[in-house]
Coordinates of C-alpha atoms in Angstrom, one line a residue:
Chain A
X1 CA 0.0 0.0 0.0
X2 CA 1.2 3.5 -1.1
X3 CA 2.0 5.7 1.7
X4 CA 1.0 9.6 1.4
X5 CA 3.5 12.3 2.7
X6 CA 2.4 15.3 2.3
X7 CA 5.2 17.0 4.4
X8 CA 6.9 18.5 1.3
X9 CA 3.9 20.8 0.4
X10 CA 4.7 23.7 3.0
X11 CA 8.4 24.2 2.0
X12 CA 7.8 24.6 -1.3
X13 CA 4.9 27.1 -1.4
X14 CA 7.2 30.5 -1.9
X15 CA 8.0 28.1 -5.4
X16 CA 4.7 27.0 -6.7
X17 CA 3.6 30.6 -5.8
X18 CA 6.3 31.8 -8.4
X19 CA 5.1 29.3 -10.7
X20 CA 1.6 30.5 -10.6
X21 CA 2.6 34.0 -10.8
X22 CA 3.8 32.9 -14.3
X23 CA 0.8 30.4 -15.0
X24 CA -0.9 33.6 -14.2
X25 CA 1.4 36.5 -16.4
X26 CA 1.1 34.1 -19.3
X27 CA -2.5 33.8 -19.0
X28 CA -3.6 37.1 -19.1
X29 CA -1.0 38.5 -21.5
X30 CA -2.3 35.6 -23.9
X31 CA -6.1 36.4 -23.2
X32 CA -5.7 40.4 -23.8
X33 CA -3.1 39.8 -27.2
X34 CA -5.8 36.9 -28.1
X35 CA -8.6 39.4 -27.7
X36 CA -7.0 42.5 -29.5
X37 CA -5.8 40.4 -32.6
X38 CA -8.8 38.2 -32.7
X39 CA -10.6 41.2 -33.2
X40 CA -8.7 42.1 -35.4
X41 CA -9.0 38.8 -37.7
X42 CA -12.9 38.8 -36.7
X43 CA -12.8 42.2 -38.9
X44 CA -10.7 41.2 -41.9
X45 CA -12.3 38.1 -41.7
X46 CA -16.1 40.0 -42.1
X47 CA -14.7 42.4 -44.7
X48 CA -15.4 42.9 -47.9
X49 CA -11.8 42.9 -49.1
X50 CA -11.3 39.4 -50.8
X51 CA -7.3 39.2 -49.5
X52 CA -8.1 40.6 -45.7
X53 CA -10.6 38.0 -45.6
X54 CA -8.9 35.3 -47.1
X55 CA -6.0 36.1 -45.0
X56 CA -7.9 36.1 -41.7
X57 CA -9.5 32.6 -42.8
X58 CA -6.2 31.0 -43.7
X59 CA -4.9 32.0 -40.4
X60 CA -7.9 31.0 -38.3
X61 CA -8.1 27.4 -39.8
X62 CA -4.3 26.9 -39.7
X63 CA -4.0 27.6 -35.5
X64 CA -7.1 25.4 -35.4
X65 CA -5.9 22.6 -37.1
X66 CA -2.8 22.0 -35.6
X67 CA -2.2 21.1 -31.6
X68 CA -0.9 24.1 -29.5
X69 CA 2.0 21.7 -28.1
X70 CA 3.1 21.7 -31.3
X71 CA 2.9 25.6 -31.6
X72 CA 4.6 26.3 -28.6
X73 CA 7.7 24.0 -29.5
X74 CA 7.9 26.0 -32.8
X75 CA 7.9 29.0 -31.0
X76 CA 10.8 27.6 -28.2
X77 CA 12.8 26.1 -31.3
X78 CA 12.6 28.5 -33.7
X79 CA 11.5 32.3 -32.8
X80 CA 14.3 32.5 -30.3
X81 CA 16.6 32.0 -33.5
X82 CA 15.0 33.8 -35.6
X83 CA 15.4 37.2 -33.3
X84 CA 19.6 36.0 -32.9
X85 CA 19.9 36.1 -36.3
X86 CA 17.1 39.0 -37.5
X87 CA 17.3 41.1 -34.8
X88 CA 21.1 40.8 -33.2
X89 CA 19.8 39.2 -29.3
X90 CA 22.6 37.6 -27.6
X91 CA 22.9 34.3 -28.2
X92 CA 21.5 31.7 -25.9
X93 CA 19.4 34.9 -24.0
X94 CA 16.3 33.3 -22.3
X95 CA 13.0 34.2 -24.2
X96 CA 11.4 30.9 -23.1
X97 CA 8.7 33.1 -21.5
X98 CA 8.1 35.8 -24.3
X99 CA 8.0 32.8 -26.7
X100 CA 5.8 30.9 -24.8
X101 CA 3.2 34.4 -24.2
X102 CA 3.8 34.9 -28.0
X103 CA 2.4 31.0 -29.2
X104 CA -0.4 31.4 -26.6
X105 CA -0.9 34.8 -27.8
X106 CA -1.0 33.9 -31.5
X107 CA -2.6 30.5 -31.1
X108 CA -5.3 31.8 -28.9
X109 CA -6.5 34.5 -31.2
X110 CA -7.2 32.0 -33.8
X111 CA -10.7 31.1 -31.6
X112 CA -11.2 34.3 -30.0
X113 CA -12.0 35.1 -33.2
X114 CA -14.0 32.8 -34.4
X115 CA -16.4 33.7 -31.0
X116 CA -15.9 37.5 -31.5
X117 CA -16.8 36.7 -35.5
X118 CA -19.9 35.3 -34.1
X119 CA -20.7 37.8 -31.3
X120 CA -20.0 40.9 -34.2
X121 CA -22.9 38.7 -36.1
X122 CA -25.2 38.7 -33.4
X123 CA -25.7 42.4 -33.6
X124 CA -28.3 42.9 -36.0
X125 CA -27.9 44.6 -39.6
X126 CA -30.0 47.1 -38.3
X127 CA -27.9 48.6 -35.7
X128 CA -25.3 49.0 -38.7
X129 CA -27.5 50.4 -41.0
X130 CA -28.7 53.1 -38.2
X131 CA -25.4 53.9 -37.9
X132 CA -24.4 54.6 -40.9
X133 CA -27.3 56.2 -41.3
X134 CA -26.6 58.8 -38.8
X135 CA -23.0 59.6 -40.8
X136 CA -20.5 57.2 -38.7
X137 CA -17.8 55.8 -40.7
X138 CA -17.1 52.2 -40.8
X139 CA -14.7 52.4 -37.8
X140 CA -16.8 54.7 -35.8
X141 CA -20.1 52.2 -36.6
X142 CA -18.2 49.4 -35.0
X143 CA -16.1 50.4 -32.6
X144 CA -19.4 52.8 -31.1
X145 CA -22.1 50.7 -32.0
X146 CA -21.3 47.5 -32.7
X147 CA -18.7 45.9 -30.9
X148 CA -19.8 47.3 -27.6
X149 CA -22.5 45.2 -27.6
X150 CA -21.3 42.0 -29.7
X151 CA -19.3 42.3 -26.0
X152 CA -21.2 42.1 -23.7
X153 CA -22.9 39.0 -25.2
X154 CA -19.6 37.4 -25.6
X155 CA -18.0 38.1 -22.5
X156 CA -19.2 34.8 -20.8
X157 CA -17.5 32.9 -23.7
X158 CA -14.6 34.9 -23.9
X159 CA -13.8 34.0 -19.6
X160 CA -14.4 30.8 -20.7
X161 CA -11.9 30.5 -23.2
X162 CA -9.5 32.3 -20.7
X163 CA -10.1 29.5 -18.3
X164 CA -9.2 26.9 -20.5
X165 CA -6.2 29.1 -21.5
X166 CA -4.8 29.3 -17.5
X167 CA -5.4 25.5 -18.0
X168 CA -3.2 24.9 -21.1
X169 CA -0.4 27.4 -20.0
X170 CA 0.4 23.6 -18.1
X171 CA 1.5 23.0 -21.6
X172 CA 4.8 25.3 -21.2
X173 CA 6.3 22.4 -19.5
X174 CA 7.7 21.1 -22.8
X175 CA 10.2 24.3 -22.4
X176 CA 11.4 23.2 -18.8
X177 CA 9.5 26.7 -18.0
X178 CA 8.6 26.7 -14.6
X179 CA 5.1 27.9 -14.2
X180 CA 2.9 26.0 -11.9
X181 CA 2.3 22.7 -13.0
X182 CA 6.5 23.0 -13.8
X183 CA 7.4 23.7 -10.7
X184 CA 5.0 21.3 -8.7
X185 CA 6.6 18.6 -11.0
X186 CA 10.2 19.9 -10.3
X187 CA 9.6 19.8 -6.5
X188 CA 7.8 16.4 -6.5
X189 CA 10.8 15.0 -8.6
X190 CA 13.1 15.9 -6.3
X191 CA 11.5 15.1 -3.0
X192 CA 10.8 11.8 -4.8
X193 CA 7.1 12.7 -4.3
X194 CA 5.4 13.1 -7.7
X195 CA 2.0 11.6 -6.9
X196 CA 1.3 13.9 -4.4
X197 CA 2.5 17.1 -5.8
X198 CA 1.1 16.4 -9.0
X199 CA -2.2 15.6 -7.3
X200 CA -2.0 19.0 -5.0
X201 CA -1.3 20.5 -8.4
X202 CA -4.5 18.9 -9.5
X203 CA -6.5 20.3 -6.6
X204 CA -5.4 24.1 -7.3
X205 CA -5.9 24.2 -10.8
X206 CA -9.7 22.6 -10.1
X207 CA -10.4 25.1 -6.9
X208 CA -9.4 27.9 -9.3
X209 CA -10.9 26.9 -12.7
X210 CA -14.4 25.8 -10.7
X211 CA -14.8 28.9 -9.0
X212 CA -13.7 31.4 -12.2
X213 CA -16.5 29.0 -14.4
X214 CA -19.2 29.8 -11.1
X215 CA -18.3 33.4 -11.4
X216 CA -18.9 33.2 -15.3
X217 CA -22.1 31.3 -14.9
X218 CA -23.3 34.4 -12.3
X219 CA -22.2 36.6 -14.4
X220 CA -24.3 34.9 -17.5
X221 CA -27.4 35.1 -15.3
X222 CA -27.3 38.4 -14.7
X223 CA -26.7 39.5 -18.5
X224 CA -29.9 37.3 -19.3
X225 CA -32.2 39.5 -16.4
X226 CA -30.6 42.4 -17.6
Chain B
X1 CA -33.5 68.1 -53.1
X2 CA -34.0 64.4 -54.1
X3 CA -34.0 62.7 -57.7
X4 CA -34.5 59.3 -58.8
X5 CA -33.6 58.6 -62.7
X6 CA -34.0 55.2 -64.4
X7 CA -32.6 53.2 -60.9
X8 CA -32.7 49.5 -61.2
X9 CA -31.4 47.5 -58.8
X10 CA -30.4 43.5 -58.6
X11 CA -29.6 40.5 -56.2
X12 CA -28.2 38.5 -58.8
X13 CA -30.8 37.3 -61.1
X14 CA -33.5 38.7 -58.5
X15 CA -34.7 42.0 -60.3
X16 CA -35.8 44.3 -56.9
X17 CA -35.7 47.7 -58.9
X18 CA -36.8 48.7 -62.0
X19 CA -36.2 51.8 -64.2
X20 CA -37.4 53.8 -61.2
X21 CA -37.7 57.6 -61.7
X22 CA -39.3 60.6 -59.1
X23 CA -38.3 63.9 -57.9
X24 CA -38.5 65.3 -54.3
X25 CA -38.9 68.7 -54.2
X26 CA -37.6 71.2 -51.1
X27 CA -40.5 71.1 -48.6
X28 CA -42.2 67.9 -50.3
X29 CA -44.0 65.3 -48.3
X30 CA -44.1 61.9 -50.2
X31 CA -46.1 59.0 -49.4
X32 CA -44.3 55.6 -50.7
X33 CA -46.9 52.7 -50.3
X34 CA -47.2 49.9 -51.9
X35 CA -47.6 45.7 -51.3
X36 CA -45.0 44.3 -49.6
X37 CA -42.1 43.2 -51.8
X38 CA -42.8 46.1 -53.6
X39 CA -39.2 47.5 -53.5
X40 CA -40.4 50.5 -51.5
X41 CA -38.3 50.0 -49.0
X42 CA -35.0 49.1 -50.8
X43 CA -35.9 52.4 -52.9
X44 CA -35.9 54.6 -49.8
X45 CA -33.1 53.0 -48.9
X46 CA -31.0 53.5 -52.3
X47 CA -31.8 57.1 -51.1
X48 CA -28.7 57.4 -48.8
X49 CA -26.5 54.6 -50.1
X50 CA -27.9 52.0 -47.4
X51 CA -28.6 49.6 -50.3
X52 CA -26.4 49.8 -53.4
X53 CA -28.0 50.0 -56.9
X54 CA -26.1 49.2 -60.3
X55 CA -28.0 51.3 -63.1
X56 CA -29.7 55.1 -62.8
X57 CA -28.9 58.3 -60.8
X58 CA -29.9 59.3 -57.6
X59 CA -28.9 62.8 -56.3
X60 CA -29.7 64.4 -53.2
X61 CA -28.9 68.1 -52.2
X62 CA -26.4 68.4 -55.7
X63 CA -24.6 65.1 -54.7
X64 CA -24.6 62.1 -56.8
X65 CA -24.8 59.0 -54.2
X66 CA -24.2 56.3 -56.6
X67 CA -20.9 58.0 -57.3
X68 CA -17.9 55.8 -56.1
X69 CA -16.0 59.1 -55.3
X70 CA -18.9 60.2 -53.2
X71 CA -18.3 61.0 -49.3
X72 CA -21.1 58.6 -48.4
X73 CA -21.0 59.4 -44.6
X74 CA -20.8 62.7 -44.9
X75 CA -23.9 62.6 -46.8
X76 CA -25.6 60.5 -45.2
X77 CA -24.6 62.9 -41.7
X78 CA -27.5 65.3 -43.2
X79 CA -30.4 62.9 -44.1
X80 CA -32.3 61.7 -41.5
X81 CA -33.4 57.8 -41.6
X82 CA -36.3 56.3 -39.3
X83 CA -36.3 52.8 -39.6
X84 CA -38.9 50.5 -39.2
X85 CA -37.3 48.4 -36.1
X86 CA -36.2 51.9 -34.0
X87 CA -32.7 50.9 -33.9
X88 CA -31.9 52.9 -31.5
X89 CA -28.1 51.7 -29.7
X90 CA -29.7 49.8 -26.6
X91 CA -26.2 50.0 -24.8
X92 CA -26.5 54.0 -24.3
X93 CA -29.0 55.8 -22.7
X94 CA -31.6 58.0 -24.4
X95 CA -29.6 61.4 -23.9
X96 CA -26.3 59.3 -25.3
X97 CA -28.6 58.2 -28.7
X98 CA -29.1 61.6 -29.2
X99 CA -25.6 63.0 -29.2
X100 CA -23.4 60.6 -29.8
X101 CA -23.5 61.0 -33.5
X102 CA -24.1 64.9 -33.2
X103 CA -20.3 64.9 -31.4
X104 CA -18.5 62.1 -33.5
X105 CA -19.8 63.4 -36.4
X106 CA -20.5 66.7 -36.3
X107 CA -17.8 67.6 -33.9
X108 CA -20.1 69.1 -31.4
X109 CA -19.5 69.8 -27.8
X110 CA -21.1 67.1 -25.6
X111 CA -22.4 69.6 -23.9
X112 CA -24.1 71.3 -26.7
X113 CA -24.8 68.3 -28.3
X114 CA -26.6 67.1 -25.0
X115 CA -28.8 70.9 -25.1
X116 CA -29.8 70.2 -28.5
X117 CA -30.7 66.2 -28.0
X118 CA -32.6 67.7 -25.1
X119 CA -34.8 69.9 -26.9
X120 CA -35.7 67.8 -29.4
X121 CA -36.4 65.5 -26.6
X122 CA -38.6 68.0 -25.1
X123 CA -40.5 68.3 -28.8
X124 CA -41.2 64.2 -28.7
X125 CA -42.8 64.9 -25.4
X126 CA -40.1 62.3 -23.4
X127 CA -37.8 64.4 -21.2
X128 CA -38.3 62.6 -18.1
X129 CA -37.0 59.6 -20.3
X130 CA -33.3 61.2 -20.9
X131 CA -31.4 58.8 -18.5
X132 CA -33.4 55.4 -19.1
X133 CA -32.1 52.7 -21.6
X134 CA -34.1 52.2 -24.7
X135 CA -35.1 49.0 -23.7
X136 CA -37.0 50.6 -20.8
X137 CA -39.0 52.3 -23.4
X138 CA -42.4 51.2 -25.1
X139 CA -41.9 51.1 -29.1
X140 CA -43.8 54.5 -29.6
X141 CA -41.5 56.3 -27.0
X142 CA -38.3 54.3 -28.9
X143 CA -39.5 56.1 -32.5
X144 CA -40.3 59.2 -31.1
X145 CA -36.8 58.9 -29.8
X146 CA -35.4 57.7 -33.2
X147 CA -37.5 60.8 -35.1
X148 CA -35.9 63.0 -32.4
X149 CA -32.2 61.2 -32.9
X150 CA -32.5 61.7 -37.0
X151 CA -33.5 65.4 -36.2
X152 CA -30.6 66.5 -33.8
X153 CA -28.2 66.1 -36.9
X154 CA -30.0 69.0 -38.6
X155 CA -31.3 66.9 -41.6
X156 CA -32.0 68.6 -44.8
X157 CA -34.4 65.8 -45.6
X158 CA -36.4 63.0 -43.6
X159 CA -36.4 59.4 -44.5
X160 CA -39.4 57.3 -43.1
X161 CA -39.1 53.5 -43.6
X162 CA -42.4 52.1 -42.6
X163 CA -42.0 54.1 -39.3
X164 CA -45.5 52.6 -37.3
X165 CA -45.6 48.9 -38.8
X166 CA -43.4 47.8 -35.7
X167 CA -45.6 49.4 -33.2
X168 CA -48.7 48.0 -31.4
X169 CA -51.7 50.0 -32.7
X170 CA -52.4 52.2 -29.8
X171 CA -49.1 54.0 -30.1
X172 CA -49.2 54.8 -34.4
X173 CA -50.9 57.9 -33.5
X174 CA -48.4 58.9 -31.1
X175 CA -45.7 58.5 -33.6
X176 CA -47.5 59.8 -36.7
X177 CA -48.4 63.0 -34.6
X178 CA -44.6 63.9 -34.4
X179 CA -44.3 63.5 -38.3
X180 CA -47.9 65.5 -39.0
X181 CA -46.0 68.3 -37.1
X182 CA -42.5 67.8 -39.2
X183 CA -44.2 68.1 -42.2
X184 CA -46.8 71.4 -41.3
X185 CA -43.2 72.9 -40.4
X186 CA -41.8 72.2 -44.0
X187 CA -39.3 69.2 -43.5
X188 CA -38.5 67.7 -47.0
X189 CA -40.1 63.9 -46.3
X190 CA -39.8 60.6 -48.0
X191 CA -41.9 58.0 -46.1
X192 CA -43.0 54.4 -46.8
X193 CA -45.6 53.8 -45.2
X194 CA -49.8 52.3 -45.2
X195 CA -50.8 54.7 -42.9
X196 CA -53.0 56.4 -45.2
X197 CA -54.3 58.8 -42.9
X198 CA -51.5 60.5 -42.6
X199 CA -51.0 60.5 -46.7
X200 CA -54.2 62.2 -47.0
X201 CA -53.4 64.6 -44.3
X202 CA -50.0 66.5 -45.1
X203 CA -49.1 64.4 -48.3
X204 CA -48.1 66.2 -51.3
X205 CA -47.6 63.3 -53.5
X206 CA -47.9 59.7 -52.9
X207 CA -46.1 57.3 -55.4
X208 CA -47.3 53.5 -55.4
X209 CA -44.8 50.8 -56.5
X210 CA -45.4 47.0 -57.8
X211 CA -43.1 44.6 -58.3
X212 CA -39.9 47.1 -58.2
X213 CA -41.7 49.1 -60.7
X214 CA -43.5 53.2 -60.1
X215 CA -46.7 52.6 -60.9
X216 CA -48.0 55.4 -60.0
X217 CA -46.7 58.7 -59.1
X218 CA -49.6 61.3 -58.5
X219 CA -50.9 64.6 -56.5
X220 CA -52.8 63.0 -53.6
X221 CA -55.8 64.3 -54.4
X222 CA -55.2 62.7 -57.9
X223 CA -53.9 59.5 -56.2
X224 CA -57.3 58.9 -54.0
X225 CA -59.6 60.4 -56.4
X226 CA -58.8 58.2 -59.4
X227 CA -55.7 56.7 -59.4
X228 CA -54.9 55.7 -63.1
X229 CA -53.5 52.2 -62.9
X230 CA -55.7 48.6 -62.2
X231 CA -53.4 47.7 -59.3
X232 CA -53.3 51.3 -57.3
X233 CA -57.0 50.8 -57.6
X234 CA -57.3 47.2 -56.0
X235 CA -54.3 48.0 -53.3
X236 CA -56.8 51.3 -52.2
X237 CA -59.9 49.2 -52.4
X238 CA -58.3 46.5 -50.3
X239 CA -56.4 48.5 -47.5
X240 CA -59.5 51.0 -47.4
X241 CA -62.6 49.2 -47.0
X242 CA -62.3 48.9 -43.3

């Protein structure tokens, strides 16, 4: 029968804090880039300009056809490289974590776009056409009238995407990064107590994840009464 | 002020518009009716470049609108559309609808922008309404509201696109009251509507359409006195007998 020790937790809570802190940095970097350039594809992706569009669909279907473990190894392997060689970096600087915000970043926007292409669509032709109407140009109908309220009807969907971001930052751990679930496994390796750091590790991500996807759930209800 | 030459119109193979012609004249009221997929609607809204068209000229003020080089929002900034549906922006508050186009696109001072959106509040009768949402707001209150919103940009001209068809029927009148008193004070008006009360009432002209086509394009005493074409005669018969 497998003993449980449990004794190695305490110690190393000033290290799984620092881990979270960059679960957490990469997180909500990722979900505001994600946001902003989804956006932006959502547009081009709506517009009437053939190559925008096209552009904006090539992109969305590429990020969501392959896995993002494989993105973010690209990213470790081959940005860090690329910005040697392009941009004159030191060689062998660490840019595990702006490579690792950048894939998330990039990878992410791919379907916030496709549910901010949706929420833009939600509004109805008639809010556009009243707008227009009244003189607004095309930026000023959208960024006044439109995507205000495409918004607030996402923003349920948009917290949930984020939660299942904070969940695949664990993915980083293919870069020896130590965010949370890297540095609960780095701790439990070393004690020689995997099973129940990796379960602990379990336990946080579930208490967090649960309560942000109550929070968005409250948050949904009120949006319907409103 | 407004003139419609030889516009036809197309969704593909789908023929909406045809060879459609009719002047407005400064301080002209004109009735559009018609059945429905009539192309009344599309026509008014050809009118300020809502709805593109691919043959004929339309020119408003001096300004050609089918014209690719033509400044679209800016003319559109000074002709006033009603729509059917209110459209007001249900995320802003009623004083907010009224200005916010007035200071983005006018460049007026909020706080002259909110004066004026007042007063014209004041003229639909709904001041105590200035800090509610438009959803708070029965559907005549929301047009009144959307006449008021079209009229703080200073229009030259009113576009009415079946203004009352949305609206329960006790609150038309309240609604067609507001555009009775537009059109005693000399606003230019082009207005689709059935309400043919209010046609006989401050109408100069009212110009029936079938089937994309002017059928008939007449004084309204002309036009409900004896209205030249089979089908004007058979739409008044029908939407009058009650």
């Amino acid at each position: 029968m497998y003993e449980f020790d449990w004794t190695s937790i305490p110690g190393a809570l000033p290290f799984l804090w620092q881990g979270m802190q960059v679960s957490l940095e990469i997180t909500f970097v990722a979900v505001i880039f994600g946001i902003v350039w989804g956006t932006l594809l959502a547009i081009m992706r709506l517009s009437s300009f053939t190559v925008l569009s096209w552009f904006a669909a090539g992109y969305v279907n590429l990020f969501r056809a392959v896995p993002l473990v494989m993105v973010l190894l690209w990213f470790f392997l081959i940005v860090p490289h690329l910005l040697e060689s392009l941009l004159g970096f030191p060689r062998g600087s660490d840019m595990r974590l702006g490579s690792a915000i950048a894939g998330f970043a990039l990878f992410e926007a791919a379907y916030y776009s496709e549910i901010i292409r949706a929420g833009i669509q939600s509004v109805s032709k008639g809010q556009m056409a009243a707008a227009s109407a009244l003189g607004m140009r095309y930026g000023q109908v959208m960024r006044l009238v439109v995507l205000p309220q495409a918004f607030r009807n996402m923003v349920p969907l948009l917290l949930t995407q984020g939660i299942i971001l904070f969940q695949d930052t664990s993915l980083v751990y293919v870069s020896a990064l130590a965010d949370f679930f890297g540095a609960a496994y780095k701790v439990g390796d070393r004690d020689g107590r995997l099973v129940e750091m990796l379960l602990f590790a379990g336990a946080v991500y579930f208490v967090i994840c649960f309560a942000a996807s109550q929070l968005v759930r409250h948050y949904q209800k009120k949006l319907r009464t409103a | 002020m407004i003139s419609i030459s030889q516009v036809s119109k197309h969704y593909g193979s789908f023929q909406v518009l045809t060879e459609c012609s009719t002047a407005v004249k400064k301080g002209d009221v004109v009735v559009v009716c018609g059945p429905s997929g009539s192309g009344k609607s599309t026509l008014i809204k050809c009118v300020n470049g809502l709805e593109p068209f691919q043959q004929g000229e339309i020119v408003v003020n001096g300004i050609s609108v089918g014209d690719p080089k033509t400044d679209l929002p800016k003319l559109r900034s000074h002709v006033g559309m009603v729509f059917q549906n209110f459209e007001l922006f249900p995320h802003m508050t009623i004083a907010d609808n009224l200005s916010i186009a007035q200071v983005k696109v006018l460049g007026r001072k909020p706080g002259e922008a909110r004066e004026r959106g007042m007063k014209l509040l004041d003229r639909v009768g709904l001041v105590a309404q200035a800090e509610k949402y438009p959803g708070q707001l029965s559907g005549g209150q929301q047009q009144r509201v959307a006449i008021a919103r079209a009229l703080s940009m200073d229009p030259i001209c009113m576009l009415f696109d079946e203004p009352t068809s949305a609206l329960d029927p006790e609150m038309v009148n309240e609604v067609l009251d507001v555009m009775v008193e537009l059109a005693q004070e000399g606003m230019t008006m082009m207005c689709v509507t059935h309400e043919m009360g209010f046609a006989r009432k401050v109408a100069n002209r009212v110009i029936f359409m079938d089937l994309g086509r002017i059928v008939e394009d007449a004084t309204k005493e002309d036009f409900f006195g004896k209205p030249h074409s089979e089908r004007a005669q058979q739409f008044l018969s029908k939407i009058l007998q009650h």
